[in-house]
Short mmCIF file of C-alpha atoms and ligand atoms in Angstrom, two decimals:
data_model
loop_
_atom_site.label_atom_id
_atom_site.label_comp_id
_atom_site.label_asym_id
_atom_site.label_seq_id
_atom_site.Cartn_x
_atom_site.Cartn_y
_atom_site.Cartn_z
CA MET A 1212 -268.33 -96.43 132.42
CA PRO A 1213 -266.77 -93.68 130.89
CA THR A 1214 -267.92 -90.70 131.32
CA LEU A 1215 -269.96 -87.91 128.53
CA ALA A 1216 -269.47 -84.17 129.16
CA VAL A 1217 -272.60 -82.47 127.62
CA ILE A 1218 -271.31 -78.90 127.86
CA ILE A 1219 -274.14 -76.15 127.80
CA CYS A 1220 -272.61 -73.19 125.12
CA SER A 1221 -275.14 -70.43 125.60
CA THR A 1222 -274.90 -68.25 128.06
CA ARG A 1223 -278.04 -65.59 127.88
CA PRO A 1224 -280.61 -65.69 129.40
CA GLY A 1225 -284.33 -67.69 127.72
CA ARG A 1226 -280.94 -70.03 125.78
CA VAL A 1227 -283.07 -72.89 124.84
CA GLY A 1228 -279.31 -73.99 125.36
CA VAL A 1229 -280.90 -75.27 128.13
CA PRO A 1230 -284.20 -77.95 127.24
CA ILE A 1231 -281.82 -78.85 123.74
CA ALA A 1232 -279.29 -79.76 126.38
CA ASN A 1233 -281.36 -81.67 128.91
CA TRP A 1234 -283.36 -83.35 126.07
CA PHE A 1235 -280.21 -84.81 124.36
CA SER A 1236 -279.26 -85.42 128.04
CA SER A 1237 -281.80 -88.13 128.63
CA ILE A 1238 -280.78 -89.75 125.02
CA ALA A 1239 -277.45 -90.26 125.93
CA VAL A 1240 -278.17 -91.85 129.78
CA ALA A 1241 -281.05 -93.85 128.18
CA HIS A 1242 -278.43 -94.97 125.55
CA GLY A 1243 -276.21 -96.18 128.30
CA GLY A 1244 -273.09 -96.49 126.47
CA PHE A 1245 -272.01 -93.55 129.38
CA ASP A 1246 -271.77 -91.84 132.58
CA VAL A 1247 -273.55 -88.82 132.08
CA GLU A 1248 -271.96 -85.21 132.98
CA MET A 1249 -274.17 -81.83 131.88
CA ILE A 1250 -271.64 -78.34 132.19
CA ASP A 1251 -273.02 -75.05 131.81
CA LEU A 1252 -270.74 -72.89 130.55
CA LYS A 1253 -273.03 -70.03 132.77
CA GLU A 1254 -272.38 -71.72 136.36
CA VAL A 1255 -269.12 -72.73 135.02
CA ASN A 1256 -268.74 -68.09 134.54
CA LEU A 1257 -265.25 -68.47 133.23
CA PRO A 1258 -263.68 -64.45 133.62
CA GLN A 1259 -262.65 -63.61 130.19
CA TYR A 1260 -259.00 -65.17 129.25
CA ASP A 1261 -256.98 -64.58 132.29
CA GLU A 1262 -253.94 -67.86 133.12
CA PRO A 1263 -250.31 -65.82 132.26
CA ASN A 1264 -248.71 -69.18 130.63
CA HIS A 1265 -249.32 -71.53 127.83
CA PRO A 1266 -252.33 -74.24 128.99
CA VAL A 1267 -250.19 -76.78 127.57
CA LEU A 1268 -247.53 -75.81 130.50
CA ALA A 1269 -251.11 -77.18 132.47
CA ASP A 1270 -249.68 -74.46 135.32
CA TYR A 1271 -252.28 -72.58 135.94
CA VAL A 1272 -252.44 -70.01 138.82
CA HIS A 1273 -256.29 -69.20 139.45
CA ASP A 1274 -258.77 -71.55 141.73
CA HIS A 1275 -260.82 -71.29 138.39
CA THR A 1276 -258.96 -73.08 136.11
CA LYS A 1277 -257.79 -75.41 138.25
CA ARG A 1278 -261.67 -76.00 138.83
CA TRP A 1279 -262.59 -75.96 135.51
CA SER A 1280 -259.40 -78.14 134.69
CA ALA A 1281 -261.16 -80.88 136.99
CA THR A 1282 -264.28 -80.82 135.19
CA VAL A 1283 -262.59 -81.85 131.83
CA SER A 1284 -260.20 -83.54 133.42
CA ARG A 1285 -262.27 -86.52 133.95
CA ALA A 1286 -264.28 -86.31 130.94
CA ASP A 1287 -263.70 -88.80 128.22
CA ALA A 1288 -266.14 -87.46 125.83
CA PHE A 1289 -267.35 -83.96 125.35
CA VAL A 1290 -270.81 -83.33 123.44
CA PHE A 1291 -271.30 -78.82 122.54
CA VAL A 1292 -275.02 -78.29 122.63
CA THR A 1293 -274.11 -74.85 120.40
CA PRO A 1294 -275.92 -72.44 119.28
CA GLU A 1295 -274.66 -70.44 116.03
CA TYR A 1296 -274.23 -66.55 116.36
CA ASN A 1297 -273.38 -64.40 113.62
CA HIS A 1298 -272.71 -67.99 111.55
CA SER A 1299 -270.20 -68.94 114.04
CA PHE A 1300 -270.11 -70.87 117.57
CA SER A 1301 -270.35 -68.62 121.03
CA ALA A 1302 -267.79 -66.72 122.73
CA ALA A 1303 -267.91 -68.52 125.87
CA THR A 1304 -267.50 -71.48 123.42
CA LYS A 1305 -263.97 -70.16 122.61
CA ASN A 1306 -262.88 -68.76 126.11
CA ALA A 1307 -263.76 -72.00 127.62
CA ILE A 1308 -261.70 -74.19 125.23
CA ASP A 1309 -258.93 -71.48 125.18
CA PHE A 1310 -258.52 -71.99 128.95
CA LEU A 1311 -257.29 -75.82 128.64
CA HIS A 1312 -255.36 -77.44 126.40
CA ASN A 1313 -254.21 -80.95 127.89
CA GLU A 1314 -257.74 -81.89 128.86
CA TRP A 1315 -259.18 -81.84 125.23
CA HIS A 1316 -257.11 -84.16 124.39
CA HIS A 1317 -257.58 -88.07 122.47
CA LYS A 1318 -261.67 -87.09 123.39
CA ALA A 1319 -263.81 -87.88 121.09
CA VAL A 1320 -266.49 -84.70 120.27
CA GLY A 1321 -269.88 -84.79 118.74
CA PHE A 1322 -272.20 -81.40 118.43
CA VAL A 1323 -275.88 -80.75 119.12
CA SER A 1324 -276.48 -77.88 117.62
CA TYR A 1325 -279.55 -74.88 116.75
CA GLY A 1326 -280.39 -72.07 115.09
CA GLY A 1327 -282.28 -70.65 112.04
CA VAL A 1328 -282.98 -72.43 109.20
CA SER A 1329 -279.40 -73.74 108.86
CA GLY A 1330 -279.72 -75.88 111.97
CA GLY A 1331 -276.67 -73.74 113.87
CA THR A 1332 -274.11 -75.88 111.87
CA ARG A 1333 -272.28 -72.94 110.43
CA ALA A 1334 -271.21 -73.22 114.44
CA VAL A 1335 -270.25 -76.32 113.83
CA GLN A 1336 -268.40 -76.22 111.10
CA ALA A 1337 -265.91 -73.22 113.05
CA LEU A 1338 -266.08 -75.27 116.10
CA LYS A 1339 -264.78 -77.97 114.32
CA PRO A 1340 -261.12 -77.03 113.28
CA VAL A 1341 -261.03 -75.52 116.74
CA CYS A 1342 -261.69 -78.88 118.45
CA THR A 1343 -258.54 -80.63 116.50
CA ALA A 1344 -256.09 -77.81 117.64
CA LEU A 1345 -256.49 -79.72 120.56
CA ARG A 1346 -256.31 -83.47 119.09
CA MET A 1347 -260.32 -84.21 120.12
CA VAL A 1348 -261.61 -86.13 117.51
CA PRO A 1349 -265.02 -84.79 116.34
CA THR A 1350 -267.88 -87.58 115.26
CA VAL A 1351 -269.51 -87.16 111.83
CA ALA A 1352 -272.26 -88.02 112.66
CA GLY A 1353 -274.33 -85.31 115.01
CA VAL A 1354 -277.83 -83.21 115.82
CA ILE A 1355 -279.10 -80.75 113.09
CA LEU A 1356 -282.21 -78.85 115.07
CA PRO A 1357 -282.98 -75.65 112.65
CA LEU A 1358 -285.75 -73.45 114.65
CA PRO A 1359 -285.98 -75.12 117.90
CA PHE A 1360 -288.01 -72.73 119.20
CA GLY A 1361 -291.52 -73.92 118.27
CA LEU A 1362 -290.17 -77.33 119.84
CA VAL A 1363 -290.15 -75.99 123.50
CA ASP A 1364 -293.44 -76.77 125.64
CA ASP A 1365 -295.78 -74.44 128.33
CA ALA A 1366 -292.92 -75.75 130.78
CA GLY A 1367 -289.95 -75.74 128.66
CA ILE A 1368 -288.97 -79.43 127.66
CA PHE A 1369 -288.17 -79.25 124.24
CA ARG A 1370 -290.40 -82.41 122.16
CA GLY A 1371 -287.55 -83.91 120.01
CA ASP A 1372 -289.06 -85.83 117.54
CA ASP A 1373 -287.96 -89.59 115.88
CA ALA A 1374 -285.25 -88.74 113.61
CA MET A 1375 -283.96 -86.69 116.25
CA ALA A 1376 -283.71 -88.90 118.99
CA GLY A 1377 -282.16 -91.00 115.84
CA ALA A 1378 -279.42 -88.33 115.03
CA ALA A 1379 -279.03 -88.26 118.93
CA ASN A 1380 -278.77 -92.01 119.07
CA ALA A 1381 -275.70 -91.99 116.16
CA THR A 1382 -274.07 -89.62 117.45
CA LEU A 1383 -273.52 -91.45 120.81
CA ASP A 1384 -273.13 -95.05 118.96
CA GLU A 1385 -270.41 -92.78 116.79
CA LEU A 1386 -268.69 -91.61 120.58
CA ALA A 1387 -268.77 -94.93 122.39
CA ARG A 1388 -266.82 -96.35 118.92
CA TRP A 1389 -264.07 -93.44 119.34
CA THR A 1390 -264.02 -93.29 122.81
CA GLN A 1391 -263.02 -96.96 123.22
CA THR A 1392 -260.47 -96.86 120.48
CA LEU A 1393 -259.36 -93.04 122.13
CA LYS A 1394 -258.10 -94.69 125.03
CA ALA A 1395 -255.42 -96.82 124.58
CA MET A 1396 -254.13 -92.83 122.41
CA ARG A 1397 -254.70 -91.16 126.47
CA ALA A 1398 -252.46 -94.55 128.01
C1 LIG B 186 -275.66 -62.88 118.91
C2 LIG B 186 -276.58 -64.12 118.16
C3 LIG B 186 -276.12 -63.71 116.62
C4 LIG B 186 -277.09 -65.03 116.01
N1 LIG B 186 -276.80 -65.16 115.00
C5 LIG B 186 -277.18 -66.09 114.45
C6 LIG B 186 -276.89 -66.42 113.45
O1 LIG B 186 -275.50 -66.49 112.79
N2 LIG B 186 -276.84 -67.64 112.77
C7 LIG B 186 -278.41 -68.48 112.95
O2 LIG B 186 -279.29 -69.43 112.59
N3 LIG B 186 -279.21 -67.82 114.74
C8 LIG B 186 -278.70 -66.76 114.95
N4 LIG B 186 -278.59 -66.33 116.02
C9 LIG B 186 -279.79 -66.49 116.58
C10 LIG B 186 -279.95 -68.52 117.58
O3 LIG B 186 -279.57 -68.83 117.01
C11 LIG B 186 -280.89 -67.90 118.07
O4 LIG B 186 -281.19 -66.96 118.70
C12 LIG B 186 -280.79 -69.11 119.46
O5 LIG B 186 -282.26 -69.69 120.20
C13 LIG B 186 -279.48 -69.53 120.51
O6 LIG B 186 -279.22 -70.70 121.47
P1 LIG B 186 -279.15 -69.89 122.69
O7 LIG B 186 -281.19 -69.43 122.99
O8 LIG B 186 -279.41 -71.07 123.79
O9 LIG B 186 -278.80 -68.86 123.63
C14 LIG B 186 -278.81 -65.71 116.23
C15 LIG B 186 -278.64 -65.38 117.65
C16 LIG B 186 -277.83 -64.15 118.86
C17 LIG B 186 -278.13 -63.84 120.21
#
């Protein structure tokens, strides 16, 4: 089975990104189309971009970059679980993307976005051209979660409704189809 990396893009204490990513991951596991791997940018803990060579060369000097390269390389598709910060995506996300190059190529990418009433849609619109610059293929289906905070219960579990779960499954279906097609491009 292909591997889907679900990437938690927020790093601040108290982030709602963790319960949302857990919710999406459990739907992705039940979907059955992927082996699901959760990647937390807080745990990846990259410094600000500090490689001397352009990442296209994959001539990395730092162990943290080599580890990050191995993590992204073993994924066949991605889902960015992204908050909206100042009408865009988080700086941690851009930093993590910029560290690598070929590792992102010809892989499908979906988005679970959240924030205020806009549901993180501006973050996704800003993230898409960055992804396509690295030859990722964004799905049209996506999960948009406006004001998700009220759906996190006292145990810290995000309780998405049926419409949200439907959007998650539509995104996973589209990712699975693209992943099959893009495999040939990576061969
Ligand atoms: C620095 C910062 C900027 C934000 N800017 C926006 C914004 O432009 N639009 C929006 O809908 N929400 C904005 N928010 C609200 C966040 O989307 C909300 O706090 C969300 O919970 C952040 O994700 P996190 O909890 O995973 O960090 C902002 C929050 C922070 C901390």
